[in-house]
Short mmCIF file of C-alpha atoms and ligand atoms in Angstrom, two decimals:
data_model
loop_
_atom_site.label_atom_id
_atom_site.label_comp_id
_atom_site.label_asym_id
_atom_site.label_seq_id
_atom_site.Cartn_x
_atom_site.Cartn_y
_atom_site.Cartn_z
CA MET A 954 50.79 -58.86 5.26
CA LEU A 955 51.12 -57.93 8.92
CA ASN A 956 53.93 -55.46 9.38
CA ALA A 957 54.58 -55.38 13.14
CA ASP A 958 57.83 -57.30 13.53
CA LEU A 959 60.27 -54.65 14.69
CA PRO A 960 63.55 -56.38 15.59
CA TRP A 961 63.96 -54.67 18.97
CA LEU A 962 60.51 -55.83 20.09
CA GLN A 963 61.47 -59.52 20.26
CA ALA A 964 62.83 -59.35 23.80
CA PRO A 965 60.06 -57.12 25.24
CA LEU A 966 57.45 -59.33 23.53
CA ALA A 967 58.91 -62.53 24.98
CA GLU A 968 59.08 -60.95 28.40
CA ALA A 969 55.55 -59.62 28.20
CA LEU A 970 54.20 -63.01 27.11
CA ALA A 971 56.00 -64.69 29.96
CA ARG A 972 55.09 -62.17 32.64
CA ALA A 973 51.63 -60.95 31.71
CA ARG A 974 49.37 -61.97 34.59
CA SER A 975 46.66 -59.39 34.31
CA HIS A 976 43.85 -59.45 31.76
CA ALA A 977 44.75 -55.82 30.99
CA LEU A 978 48.22 -54.56 30.11
CA LEU A 979 49.39 -50.99 29.72
CA VAL A 980 52.33 -50.61 27.32
CA GLN A 981 54.03 -47.35 28.21
CA GLY A 982 57.08 -45.43 27.09
CA PRO A 983 58.14 -42.91 24.49
CA ALA A 984 56.45 -42.52 21.10
CA GLY A 985 58.17 -43.76 17.99
CA VAL A 986 59.53 -47.02 19.39
CA GLY A 987 56.77 -49.46 18.45
CA GLN A 988 54.15 -49.43 21.20
CA LEU A 989 51.32 -50.25 18.81
CA GLU A 990 53.35 -53.01 17.14
CA LEU A 991 54.10 -54.59 20.51
CA ALA A 992 50.43 -54.45 21.51
CA VAL A 993 49.39 -56.00 18.20
CA LYS A 994 52.02 -58.78 18.43
CA LEU A 995 50.80 -59.59 21.94
CA ALA A 996 47.25 -59.88 20.64
CA GLN A 997 48.32 -62.04 17.72
CA SER A 998 50.34 -64.29 20.05
CA TRP A 999 47.47 -64.81 22.49
CA LEU A 1000 45.21 -65.72 19.58
CA CYS A 1001 47.73 -67.95 17.75
CA GLU A 1002 46.49 -71.56 17.61
CA ALA A 1003 49.78 -73.31 16.87
CA THR A 1004 52.01 -72.26 19.76
CA ALA A 1005 51.95 -72.94 23.49
CA PRO A 1006 50.69 -70.15 25.75
CA GLY A 1007 53.51 -67.72 26.48
CA GLU A 1008 55.14 -68.13 23.07
CA PRO A 1009 55.12 -65.58 20.25
CA ALA A 1010 52.72 -66.05 17.33
CA CYS A 1011 53.71 -68.57 14.65
CA ASN A 1012 52.58 -66.32 11.74
CA HIS A 1013 51.32 -69.38 9.81
CA CYS A 1014 48.30 -70.94 11.48
CA ALA A 1015 44.71 -70.19 10.50
CA SER A 1016 44.38 -67.69 13.34
CA CYS A 1017 47.58 -65.85 12.39
CA LYS A 1018 46.40 -65.68 8.77
CA LEU A 1019 43.06 -64.21 9.79
CA PHE A 1020 44.90 -61.79 12.03
CA ALA A 1021 47.22 -60.62 9.25
CA SER A 1022 44.28 -60.11 6.90
CA GLY A 1023 42.58 -57.87 9.44
CA THR A 1024 39.54 -60.15 9.73
CA HIS A 1025 40.18 -62.08 12.96
CA PRO A 1026 36.78 -62.28 14.67
CA ASP A 1027 38.32 -62.24 18.16
CA PHE A 1028 40.41 -59.10 17.71
CA GLN A 1029 39.42 -55.45 17.95
CA LEU A 1030 41.74 -52.50 17.36
CA LEU A 1031 40.48 -49.19 18.71
CA LEU A 1032 42.12 -46.05 17.32
CA PRO A 1033 41.06 -42.41 17.11
CA GLU A 1034 39.38 -41.66 13.78
CA ALA A 1035 42.29 -39.46 12.70
CA LEU A 1036 44.80 -42.26 13.21
CA ASP A 1037 42.69 -45.16 12.03
CA ALA A 1038 43.71 -45.29 8.36
CA PRO A 1039 47.40 -44.34 8.78
CA MET A 1040 48.00 -46.77 11.65
CA ARG A 1041 46.22 -49.69 9.97
CA GLU A 1042 48.12 -48.94 6.77
CA SER A 1043 51.47 -48.93 8.57
CA LEU A 1044 50.57 -52.26 10.19
CA GLY A 1045 49.72 -53.71 6.79
CA LEU A 1046 46.05 -54.16 7.76
CA PRO A 1047 43.13 -53.20 5.51
CA PHE A 1048 41.91 -49.65 6.05
CA GLU A 1049 39.36 -47.20 4.76
CA GLU A 1050 40.47 -43.69 3.95
CA ILE A 1051 38.20 -41.11 5.56
CA GLU A 1052 37.03 -38.50 3.11
CA VAL A 1053 37.41 -35.03 4.58
CA LYS A 1054 34.78 -32.85 2.98
CA ALA A 1055 35.00 -29.08 2.97
CA GLY A 1056 33.04 -27.57 5.84
CA LYS A 1057 32.83 -30.90 7.68
CA ALA A 1058 34.57 -31.54 10.98
CA LYS A 1059 38.07 -32.98 10.76
CA PRO A 1060 38.52 -36.62 11.80
CA SER A 1061 38.66 -36.73 15.59
CA ARG A 1062 41.88 -37.22 17.52
CA GLU A 1063 39.84 -38.61 20.41
CA ILE A 1064 38.45 -42.07 21.01
CA LYS A 1065 34.80 -41.39 21.69
CA VAL A 1066 32.27 -43.17 23.82
CA GLU A 1067 30.41 -44.57 20.78
CA ALA A 1068 33.53 -46.51 19.85
CA VAL A 1069 33.85 -47.91 23.37
CA ARG A 1070 30.15 -48.86 23.40
CA GLY A 1071 30.78 -50.66 20.13
CA LEU A 1072 33.25 -52.82 22.05
CA LEU A 1073 30.69 -53.92 24.59
CA SER A 1074 28.92 -56.42 22.35
CA PHE A 1075 32.32 -57.81 21.36
CA ALA A 1076 33.20 -58.05 25.05
CA GLN A 1077 30.00 -59.92 25.87
CA ALA A 1078 30.01 -62.35 22.94
CA THR A 1079 31.72 -65.72 23.23
CA SER A 1080 35.06 -66.06 21.54
CA ALA A 1081 34.50 -67.09 17.90
CA ARG A 1082 37.57 -69.36 17.71
CA GLY A 1083 37.69 -70.23 21.39
CA ARG A 1084 41.25 -69.20 22.17
CA ALA A 1085 40.91 -65.64 23.47
CA LYS A 1086 39.45 -62.25 22.65
CA VAL A 1087 41.73 -59.25 22.53
CA VAL A 1088 41.14 -55.51 22.40
CA VAL A 1089 44.04 -53.14 21.63
CA ILE A 1090 43.51 -49.44 22.40
CA PHE A 1091 46.02 -46.94 21.02
CA PRO A 1092 46.85 -44.42 22.31
CA ALA A 1093 44.99 -44.82 25.59
CA GLU A 1094 45.22 -41.08 26.34
CA ALA A 1095 43.01 -40.50 23.30
CA LEU A 1096 40.05 -41.93 25.23
CA ASN A 1097 38.03 -38.91 26.26
CA GLY A 1098 36.59 -38.77 29.78
CA VAL A 1099 33.22 -40.28 28.93
CA ALA A 1100 34.82 -43.02 26.84
CA ALA A 1101 37.32 -43.87 29.60
CA ASN A 1102 34.53 -44.15 32.13
CA ALA A 1103 32.51 -46.37 29.79
CA LEU A 1104 35.54 -48.63 29.43
CA LEU A 1105 36.13 -48.94 33.18
CA LYS A 1106 33.36 -51.43 33.84
CA THR A 1107 34.53 -53.84 31.16
CA LEU A 1108 38.10 -53.43 32.31
CA GLU A 1109 36.99 -54.18 35.84
CA GLU A 1110 34.94 -57.28 35.17
CA PRO A 1111 36.73 -59.17 32.44
CA SER A 1112 34.52 -61.80 30.87
CA GLY A 1113 36.50 -65.05 30.69
CA VAL A 1114 38.97 -64.98 27.84
CA LEU A 1115 38.82 -61.24 27.13
CA ARG A 1116 42.15 -59.39 27.35
CA PHE A 1117 43.09 -55.76 26.84
CA VAL A 1118 46.30 -54.09 25.75
CA LEU A 1119 46.32 -50.34 26.18
CA ALA A 1120 49.30 -48.35 24.94
CA SER A 1121 50.20 -44.90 26.17
CA PHE A 1122 52.89 -42.25 25.71
CA ASP A 1123 51.59 -40.34 28.68
CA PRO A 1124 50.26 -42.76 31.33
CA ALA A 1125 50.16 -39.97 33.93
CA SER A 1126 47.32 -38.38 31.94
CA LEU A 1127 45.12 -41.50 32.17
CA LEU A 1128 42.37 -41.86 34.75
CA PRO A 1129 43.97 -43.39 37.85
CA THR A 1130 41.16 -45.96 37.84
CA ILE A 1131 42.21 -47.05 34.33
CA ARG A 1132 45.89 -47.22 35.30
CA SER A 1133 45.24 -49.19 38.45
CA ARG A 1134 43.37 -51.90 36.52
CA CYS A 1135 46.28 -52.51 34.16
CA GLN A 1136 49.60 -54.28 34.60
CA PRO A 1137 52.27 -51.83 33.42
CA LEU A 1138 54.57 -52.93 30.63
CA PRO A 1139 57.38 -50.43 30.06
CA LEU A 1140 58.77 -50.24 26.52
CA PRO A 1141 62.08 -48.33 26.61
CA LEU A 1142 64.07 -46.87 23.73
CA PRO A 1143 65.65 -49.61 21.62
CA GLU A 1144 69.41 -50.24 21.59
CA ARG A 1145 71.08 -47.76 19.28
CA ASP A 1146 72.69 -50.46 17.08
CA ALA A 1147 69.40 -52.28 16.57
CA ALA A 1148 67.67 -49.01 15.70
CA LEU A 1149 70.42 -48.01 13.24
CA ALA A 1150 70.40 -51.44 11.56
CA TRP A 1151 66.63 -51.20 11.13
CA LEU A 1152 66.84 -47.66 9.69
CA ALA A 1153 69.57 -48.80 7.28
CA SER A 1154 67.34 -51.69 6.18
CA LYS A 1155 64.67 -49.09 5.36
CA GLY A 1156 67.13 -47.19 3.17
CA VAL A 1157 67.52 -44.18 5.48
CA GLU A 1158 70.73 -42.25 4.84
CA GLY A 1159 72.34 -40.30 7.63
CA ALA A 1160 70.52 -42.56 10.07
CA GLU A 1161 72.84 -41.75 12.98
CA GLY A 1162 72.07 -38.04 12.82
CA LEU A 1163 68.33 -38.56 12.43
CA LEU A 1164 68.20 -41.12 15.23
CA ALA A 1165 69.94 -38.64 17.54
CA ALA A 1166 67.64 -35.86 16.28
CA THR A 1167 64.61 -37.87 17.42
CA GLY A 1168 66.13 -38.75 20.77
CA GLY A 1169 66.68 -42.39 19.78
CA ARG A 1170 63.21 -43.13 18.38
CA PRO A 1171 63.64 -45.12 15.17
CA GLN A 1172 60.05 -44.94 13.92
CA GLN A 1173 60.11 -41.18 14.26
CA ALA A 1174 63.48 -41.00 12.47
CA LEU A 1175 61.99 -43.03 9.60
CA ASP A 1176 58.97 -40.73 9.54
CA TRP A 1177 61.16 -37.67 9.33
CA ALA A 1178 63.31 -39.18 6.60
CA ARG A 1179 60.22 -40.15 4.57
CA GLY A 1180 58.87 -36.65 5.12
CA GLY A 1181 61.92 -35.33 3.27
CA LEU A 1182 64.16 -34.30 6.16
CA SER A 1183 67.80 -35.23 5.55
CA ASP A 1184 70.52 -35.39 8.17
CA ALA A 1185 72.33 -32.57 6.32
CA ALA A 1186 69.26 -30.32 6.45
CA TRP A 1187 68.80 -31.07 10.15
CA GLN A 1188 72.43 -30.30 11.00
CA ALA A 1189 72.26 -27.05 8.97
CA LEU A 1190 69.20 -25.86 10.86
CA PRO A 1191 70.87 -24.25 13.94
CA LYS A 1192 73.10 -21.96 11.93
CA ARG A 1193 70.37 -21.06 9.45
CA VAL A 1194 68.06 -20.12 12.32
CA ALA A 1195 70.88 -18.13 13.92
CA ARG A 1196 71.16 -16.15 10.68
CA GLY A 1197 67.41 -15.54 10.70
CA GLU A 1198 66.66 -17.66 7.62
CA VAL A 1199 62.91 -18.23 7.66
CA GLN A 1200 63.20 -20.87 4.91
CA ALA A 1201 65.00 -23.12 7.39
CA LEU A 1202 61.61 -23.79 8.97
CA SER A 1203 58.97 -22.63 6.52
CA GLU A 1204 58.78 -26.02 4.81
CA LEU A 1205 57.86 -27.74 8.06
CA ALA A 1206 54.33 -27.97 9.41
CA PRO A 1207 53.94 -25.59 12.41
CA PRO A 1208 54.01 -28.33 15.09
CA ARG A 1209 57.18 -29.77 13.52
CA ALA A 1210 58.78 -26.32 13.28
CA ILE A 1211 58.22 -25.59 16.93
CA ASP A 1212 59.40 -29.05 17.88
CA ALA A 1213 62.65 -28.44 15.96
CA LEU A 1214 63.15 -25.10 17.73
CA GLN A 1215 62.53 -26.70 21.11
CA ARG A 1216 65.17 -29.33 20.39
CA LEU A 1217 67.58 -26.62 19.27
CA CYS A 1218 66.91 -24.52 22.36
CA HIS A 1219 67.33 -27.57 24.60
CA ASP A 1220 70.71 -28.38 23.03
CA LEU A 1221 71.91 -24.76 23.27
CA VAL A 1222 71.01 -24.61 26.96
CA ARG A 1223 73.04 -27.79 27.48
CA ARG A 1224 75.95 -26.30 25.54
CA SER A 1225 75.82 -23.15 27.65
CA HIS A 1226 76.39 -25.42 30.67
CA GLY A 1227 79.31 -27.12 28.94
CA GLN A 1228 77.37 -30.29 28.08
CA ARG A 1229 76.95 -31.99 24.71
CA GLY A 1230 73.77 -31.44 22.75
CA GLN A 1231 71.39 -34.38 22.51
CA PHE A 1232 69.71 -33.77 19.18
CA PHE A 1233 72.32 -32.00 17.04
CA ALA A 1234 75.94 -32.91 16.23
CA PRO A 1235 78.49 -30.75 18.16
CA ALA A 1236 79.77 -29.06 14.98
CA SER A 1237 76.24 -27.98 14.05
CA LEU A 1238 75.65 -25.88 17.15
CA PRO A 1239 76.78 -22.35 17.92
CA THR A 1240 78.53 -21.97 21.29
CA PRO A 1241 76.45 -19.90 23.70
CA LYS A 1242 78.25 -18.09 26.53
CA ARG A 1243 75.22 -17.55 28.72
CA ALA A 1244 71.97 -19.41 29.36
CA GLY A 1245 69.72 -16.46 30.33
CA PRO A 1246 68.45 -15.49 26.87
CA LEU A 1247 67.98 -19.17 26.02
CA LEU A 1248 65.87 -19.85 29.10
CA ALA A 1249 63.65 -16.89 28.27
CA TRP A 1250 63.34 -18.22 24.72
CA GLU A 1251 62.49 -21.69 26.06
CA ALA A 1252 59.57 -20.23 27.99
CA GLU A 1253 58.36 -18.35 24.88
CA LEU A 1254 58.52 -21.57 22.88
CA ARG A 1255 56.45 -23.38 25.47
CA ARG A 1256 53.78 -20.71 25.20
CA ALA A 1257 53.90 -20.76 21.40
CA SER A 1258 53.62 -24.54 21.25
CA ARG A 1259 50.10 -24.35 22.65
CA HIS A 1260 48.98 -22.74 19.41
CA ALA A 1261 51.10 -24.86 17.10
CA ASP A 1262 48.13 -26.83 15.80
CA HIS A 1263 46.22 -23.79 14.66
CA PRO A 1264 48.31 -20.67 14.13
CA LEU A 1265 46.17 -17.93 12.58
CA ASN A 1266 48.71 -17.25 9.88
CA ALA A 1267 51.30 -19.99 9.60
CA SER A 1268 53.92 -18.08 7.59
CA LEU A 1269 53.78 -14.99 9.83
CA TRP A 1270 53.92 -17.25 12.84
CA ILE A 1271 57.07 -19.02 11.56
CA GLU A 1272 58.64 -15.65 10.73
CA SER A 1273 58.15 -14.41 14.25
CA LEU A 1274 59.45 -17.68 15.71
CA VAL A 1275 62.63 -17.42 13.65
CA ALA A 1276 63.12 -13.77 14.62
CA GLN A 1277 62.68 -14.72 18.26
CA ALA A 1278 65.13 -17.62 17.90
CA GLN A 1279 67.71 -15.47 16.17
CA ALA A 1280 67.51 -12.77 18.85
CA ALA A 1281 67.92 -15.34 21.63
CA ILE A 1282 70.88 -17.06 19.99
CA VAL A 1283 72.63 -13.78 19.16
CA ALA A 1284 72.19 -12.58 22.75
CA ALA A 1285 73.44 -15.91 24.12
CA VAL A 1286 76.64 -16.16 22.06
CA ARG A 1287 77.62 -12.51 22.52
ZN1 LIG B 1505 49.77 -68.78 14.68
#
């Protein structure tokens, strides 16, 4: 069953269907708010055979059924290898797990030119069901340079009923020639109440705290909750780090650990200026008296984050990050 109906996407979907003029759209905005789901619902709606153009998909017609089973002949979903199985799974589409063999390269995080070339025959063929042909590319910044250039020509000369939806968290990083061929479609953060209701429907406890922790991104909050992070553990993190407790972070993967420290540092800098934190509850944060040590720490975290994907020794790396954090916080509250 297709799993792309996020409640806060109804209004953006209706607006996109009504306003889409270009044959190529670029959904853009923060991660964790349903960009891929919106792109997929747009595709399904354009292909739906029971509704008038400009209306959302009916979910029942033959086309919608093919779409939900992942076998619609007029739809192509282009994802980086590393995201292919998890994204299709989360959409409720069939997927094939990639076997990672020892000594073999990891699945790529890029969309490579071979994948784009694979699209070309789809782009040139006539539509199998006659309604439209749709390609969804997610995330567009995963297209490497060669792949982006290979895509340009097709994006430039759309053949009849072919439409594209690209989705991007970082549109500034796309080739300007790609951006300029697409009609932008901003997807902002959802309303807090809608996000909280959705998280509650997924059984997330402490949803308010986790939604704030993710900066208002419900899919990310759900991800964190399913990854075992509770609101209580999140709120305890600042004081545990301030005491130098390595265990506060050692259970997190390195990129997540550094992300948590960056959120903490950000909130402490705000507190030092007399503002509220964004990611942690007020009672969870120490009260810094000066920003200097925190700003120096912020710069160190930025440097460290460049190596977060491959630290040489993850546990040593976390230890040094916690020591650094503790020193900065102690100096700032003194
Ligand atoms: Zn339909």
